[in-house]
Tab-separated table of C-alpha atoms in Angstrom:
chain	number	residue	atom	x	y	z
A	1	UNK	CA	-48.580	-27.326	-19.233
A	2	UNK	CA	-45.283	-28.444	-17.547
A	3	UNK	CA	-44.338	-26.534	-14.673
A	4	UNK	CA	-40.522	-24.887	-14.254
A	5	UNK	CA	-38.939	-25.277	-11.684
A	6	UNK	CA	-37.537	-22.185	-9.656
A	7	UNK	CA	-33.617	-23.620	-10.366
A	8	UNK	CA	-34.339	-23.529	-13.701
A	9	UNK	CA	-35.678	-19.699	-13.966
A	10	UNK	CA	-32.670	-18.651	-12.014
A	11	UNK	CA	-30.233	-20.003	-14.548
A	12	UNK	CA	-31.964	-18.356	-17.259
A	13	UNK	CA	-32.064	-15.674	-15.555
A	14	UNK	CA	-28.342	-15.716	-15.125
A	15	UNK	CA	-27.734	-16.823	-18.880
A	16	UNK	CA	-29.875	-13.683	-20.396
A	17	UNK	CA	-28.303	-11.451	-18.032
A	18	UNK	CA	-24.705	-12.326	-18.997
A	19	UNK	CA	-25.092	-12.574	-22.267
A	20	UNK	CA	-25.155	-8.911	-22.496
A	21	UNK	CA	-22.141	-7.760	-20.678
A	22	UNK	CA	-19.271	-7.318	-22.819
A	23	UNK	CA	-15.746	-7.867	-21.969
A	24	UNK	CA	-13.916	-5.348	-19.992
A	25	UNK	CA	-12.160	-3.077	-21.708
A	26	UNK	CA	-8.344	-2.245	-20.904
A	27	UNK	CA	-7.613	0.346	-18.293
A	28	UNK	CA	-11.770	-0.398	-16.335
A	29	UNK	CA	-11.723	-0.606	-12.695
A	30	UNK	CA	-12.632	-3.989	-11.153
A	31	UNK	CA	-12.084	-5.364	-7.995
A	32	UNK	CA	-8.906	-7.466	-6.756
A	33	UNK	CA	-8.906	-10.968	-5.616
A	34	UNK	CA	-6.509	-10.282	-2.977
A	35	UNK	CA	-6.836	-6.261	-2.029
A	36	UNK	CA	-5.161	-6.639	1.187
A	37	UNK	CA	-1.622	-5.749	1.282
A	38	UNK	CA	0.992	-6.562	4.774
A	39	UNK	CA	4.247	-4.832	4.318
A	40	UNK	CA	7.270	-5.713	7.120
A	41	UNK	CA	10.940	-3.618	6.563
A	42	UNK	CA	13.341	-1.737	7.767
A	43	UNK	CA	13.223	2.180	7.767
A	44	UNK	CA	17.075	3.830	7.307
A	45	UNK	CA	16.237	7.551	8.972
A	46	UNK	CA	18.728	10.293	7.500
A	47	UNK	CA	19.301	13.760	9.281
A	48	UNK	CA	18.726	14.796	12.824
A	49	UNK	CA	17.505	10.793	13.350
A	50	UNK	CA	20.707	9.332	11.993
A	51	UNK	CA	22.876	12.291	14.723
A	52	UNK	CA	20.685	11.041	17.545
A	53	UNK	CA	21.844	7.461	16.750
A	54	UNK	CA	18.349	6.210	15.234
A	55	UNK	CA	19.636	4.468	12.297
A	56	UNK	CA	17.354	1.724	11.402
A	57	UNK	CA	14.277	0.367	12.893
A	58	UNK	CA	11.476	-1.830	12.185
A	59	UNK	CA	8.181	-0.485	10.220
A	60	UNK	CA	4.859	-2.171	9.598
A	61	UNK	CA	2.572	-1.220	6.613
A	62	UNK	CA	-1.162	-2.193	6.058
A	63	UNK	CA	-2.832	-1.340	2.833
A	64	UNK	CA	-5.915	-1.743	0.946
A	65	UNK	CA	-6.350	-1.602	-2.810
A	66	UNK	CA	-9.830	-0.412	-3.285
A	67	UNK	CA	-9.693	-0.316	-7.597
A	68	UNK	CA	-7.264	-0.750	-9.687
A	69	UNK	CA	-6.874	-1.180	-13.273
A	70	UNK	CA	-4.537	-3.675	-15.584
A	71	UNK	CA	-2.011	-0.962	-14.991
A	72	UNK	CA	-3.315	1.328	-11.941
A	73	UNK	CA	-4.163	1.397	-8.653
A	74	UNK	CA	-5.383	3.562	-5.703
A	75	UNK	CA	-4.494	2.348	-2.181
A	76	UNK	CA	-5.907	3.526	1.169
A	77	UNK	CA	-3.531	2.116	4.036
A	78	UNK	CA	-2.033	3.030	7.462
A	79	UNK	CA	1.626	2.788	8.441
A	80	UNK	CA	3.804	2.550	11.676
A	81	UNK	CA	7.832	3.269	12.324
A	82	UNK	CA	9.864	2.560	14.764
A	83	UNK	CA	13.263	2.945	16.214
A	84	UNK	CA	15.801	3.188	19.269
A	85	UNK	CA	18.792	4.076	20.504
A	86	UNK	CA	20.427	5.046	23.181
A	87	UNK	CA	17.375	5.178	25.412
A	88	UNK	CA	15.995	7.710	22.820
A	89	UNK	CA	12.749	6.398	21.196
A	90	UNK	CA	11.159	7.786	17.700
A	91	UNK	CA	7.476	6.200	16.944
A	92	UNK	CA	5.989	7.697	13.517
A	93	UNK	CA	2.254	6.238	12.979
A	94	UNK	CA	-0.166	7.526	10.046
A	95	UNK	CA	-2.647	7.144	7.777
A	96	UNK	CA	-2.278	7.457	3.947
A	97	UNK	CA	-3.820	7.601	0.301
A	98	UNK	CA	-1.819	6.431	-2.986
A	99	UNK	CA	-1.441	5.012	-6.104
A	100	UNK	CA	0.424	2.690	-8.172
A	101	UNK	CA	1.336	2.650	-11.341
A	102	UNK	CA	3.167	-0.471	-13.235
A	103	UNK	CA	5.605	-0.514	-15.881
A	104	UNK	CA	5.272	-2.915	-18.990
A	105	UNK	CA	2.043	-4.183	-20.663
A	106	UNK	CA	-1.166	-5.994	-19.259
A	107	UNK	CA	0.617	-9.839	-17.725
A	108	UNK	CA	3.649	-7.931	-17.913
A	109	UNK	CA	3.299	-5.603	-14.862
A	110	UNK	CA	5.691	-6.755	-11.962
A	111	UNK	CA	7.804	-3.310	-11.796
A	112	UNK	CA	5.973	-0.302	-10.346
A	113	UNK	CA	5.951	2.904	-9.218
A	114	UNK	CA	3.913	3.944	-5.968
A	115	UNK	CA	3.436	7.055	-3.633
A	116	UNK	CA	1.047	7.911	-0.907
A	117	UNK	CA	0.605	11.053	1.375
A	118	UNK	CA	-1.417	11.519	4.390
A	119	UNK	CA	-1.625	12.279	7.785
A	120	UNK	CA	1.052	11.427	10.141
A	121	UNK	CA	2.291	11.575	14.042
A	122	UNK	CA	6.282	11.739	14.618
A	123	UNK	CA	7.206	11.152	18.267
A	124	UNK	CA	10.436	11.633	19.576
A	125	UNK	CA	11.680	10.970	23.022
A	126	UNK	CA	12.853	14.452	24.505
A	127	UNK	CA	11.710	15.836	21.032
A	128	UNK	CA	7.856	16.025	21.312
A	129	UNK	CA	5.056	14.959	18.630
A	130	UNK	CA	3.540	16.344	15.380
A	131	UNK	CA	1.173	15.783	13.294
A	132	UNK	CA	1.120	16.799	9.859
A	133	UNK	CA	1.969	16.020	6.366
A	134	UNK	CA	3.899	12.667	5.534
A	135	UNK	CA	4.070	10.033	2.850
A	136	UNK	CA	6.589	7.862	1.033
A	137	UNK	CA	7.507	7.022	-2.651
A	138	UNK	CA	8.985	3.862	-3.854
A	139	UNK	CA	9.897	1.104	-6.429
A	140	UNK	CA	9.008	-2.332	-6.327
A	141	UNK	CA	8.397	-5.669	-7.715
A	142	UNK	CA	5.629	-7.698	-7.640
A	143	UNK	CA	5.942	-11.484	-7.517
A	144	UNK	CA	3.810	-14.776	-8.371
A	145	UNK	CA	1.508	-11.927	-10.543
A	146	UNK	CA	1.661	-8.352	-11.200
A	147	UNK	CA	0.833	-5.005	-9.037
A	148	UNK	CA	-2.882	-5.499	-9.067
A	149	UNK	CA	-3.055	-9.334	-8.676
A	150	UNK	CA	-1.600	-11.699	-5.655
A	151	UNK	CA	1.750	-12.705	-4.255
A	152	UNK	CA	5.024	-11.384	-2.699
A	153	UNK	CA	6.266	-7.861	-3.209
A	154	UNK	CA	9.460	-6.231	-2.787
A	155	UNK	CA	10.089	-2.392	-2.854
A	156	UNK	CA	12.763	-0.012	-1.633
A	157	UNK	CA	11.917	4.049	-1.458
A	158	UNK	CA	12.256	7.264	0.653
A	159	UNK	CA	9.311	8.224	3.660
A	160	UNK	CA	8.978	11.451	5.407
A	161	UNK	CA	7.020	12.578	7.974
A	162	UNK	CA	6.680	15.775	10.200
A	163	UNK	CA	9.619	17.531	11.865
A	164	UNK	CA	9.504	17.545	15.495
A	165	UNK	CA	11.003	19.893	17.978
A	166	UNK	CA	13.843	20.398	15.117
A	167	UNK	CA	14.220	16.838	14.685
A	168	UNK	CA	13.350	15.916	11.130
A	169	UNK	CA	12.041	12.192	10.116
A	170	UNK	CA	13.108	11.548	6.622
A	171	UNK	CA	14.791	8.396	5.402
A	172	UNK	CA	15.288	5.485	3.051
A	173	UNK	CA	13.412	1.909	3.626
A	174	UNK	CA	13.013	-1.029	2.236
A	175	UNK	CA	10.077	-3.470	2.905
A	176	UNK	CA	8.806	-6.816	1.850
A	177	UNK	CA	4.831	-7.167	1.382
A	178	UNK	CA	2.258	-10.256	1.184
A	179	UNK	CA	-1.102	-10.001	-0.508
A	180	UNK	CA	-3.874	-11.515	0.582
């Protein structure tokens, strides 16, 4: 009686126990190479931001793509705005949930669509803070890949967060974003 060697149960192992799965089918959740998403842009603030001379500013985006499908995505991420003018300071920090959803068919998706809403802190000098309800919607383009899978992204939309002491935070933005 030969003896096996413990390298060679552990490939068999392996072998039997893929040779059941099937494929995937379209549209199943799996898990990204790259989930990680870092997002650098400029926010455009509109309103009672725009009369106090806070135009533009600088925001930073961090998000994580927990599942996503060929198509789909949900997102859990956290966000930070900032601006200045005039002596006058407006920080806006949160945290969010979203999704994305591409346009075109599986190896086609580099357009999409994504929103998010959370929990958000707008703080303006001479203004207060608030939290409450905030979020942004947007269109993009993914690079080097599609929504779900790696590269560069590009994506221009409109962010609000809460009013505070009658100044509102609502505005365009445009950011650039690198998976990894």
């Amino acid at each position: 009686m030969k003896k096996i060697s413990l390298a060679t149960v552990l490939v068999l192992v392996a072998g039997f126990a893929s040779a059941g799965e099937e494929a995937k089918p379209a549209g199943q959740y799996y898990q990204l190479i790259k989930p990680w998403t870092l997002s650098v842009g400029v926010p455009f603030w509109q309103g009672d931001h725009n009369s106090l001379g806070i135009d533009s500013g600088f925001l930073v985006g961090l998000d994580y793509q927990y599942q996503g499908t060929t198509s789909n995505g949900s997102f859990l991420g956290v966000r930070m705005m900032l601006g200045e003018s005039g002596g006058i300071e407006s920080r806006t920090m949160g945290i969010h949930y979203g999704a994305t959803t591409s346009f075109g068919t599986p190896g086609a998706q580099n357009l999409y669509f994504k929103t998010a809403g959370g929990y958000y802190n707008s703080d303006v000098d001479g203004a207060g803070d608030e939290w409450g309800f905030g979020g942004f919607v947007a269109i993009g383009y993914a690079f080097s890949g599609n929504v779900t899978g790696q590269g560069f992204t590009l994506e221009g939309g409109w962010f609000w967060a809460p009013s505070t002491g009658g100044v509102d935070n609502n505005g365009f933005y445009v950011a650039a974003g690198v998976r990894f």
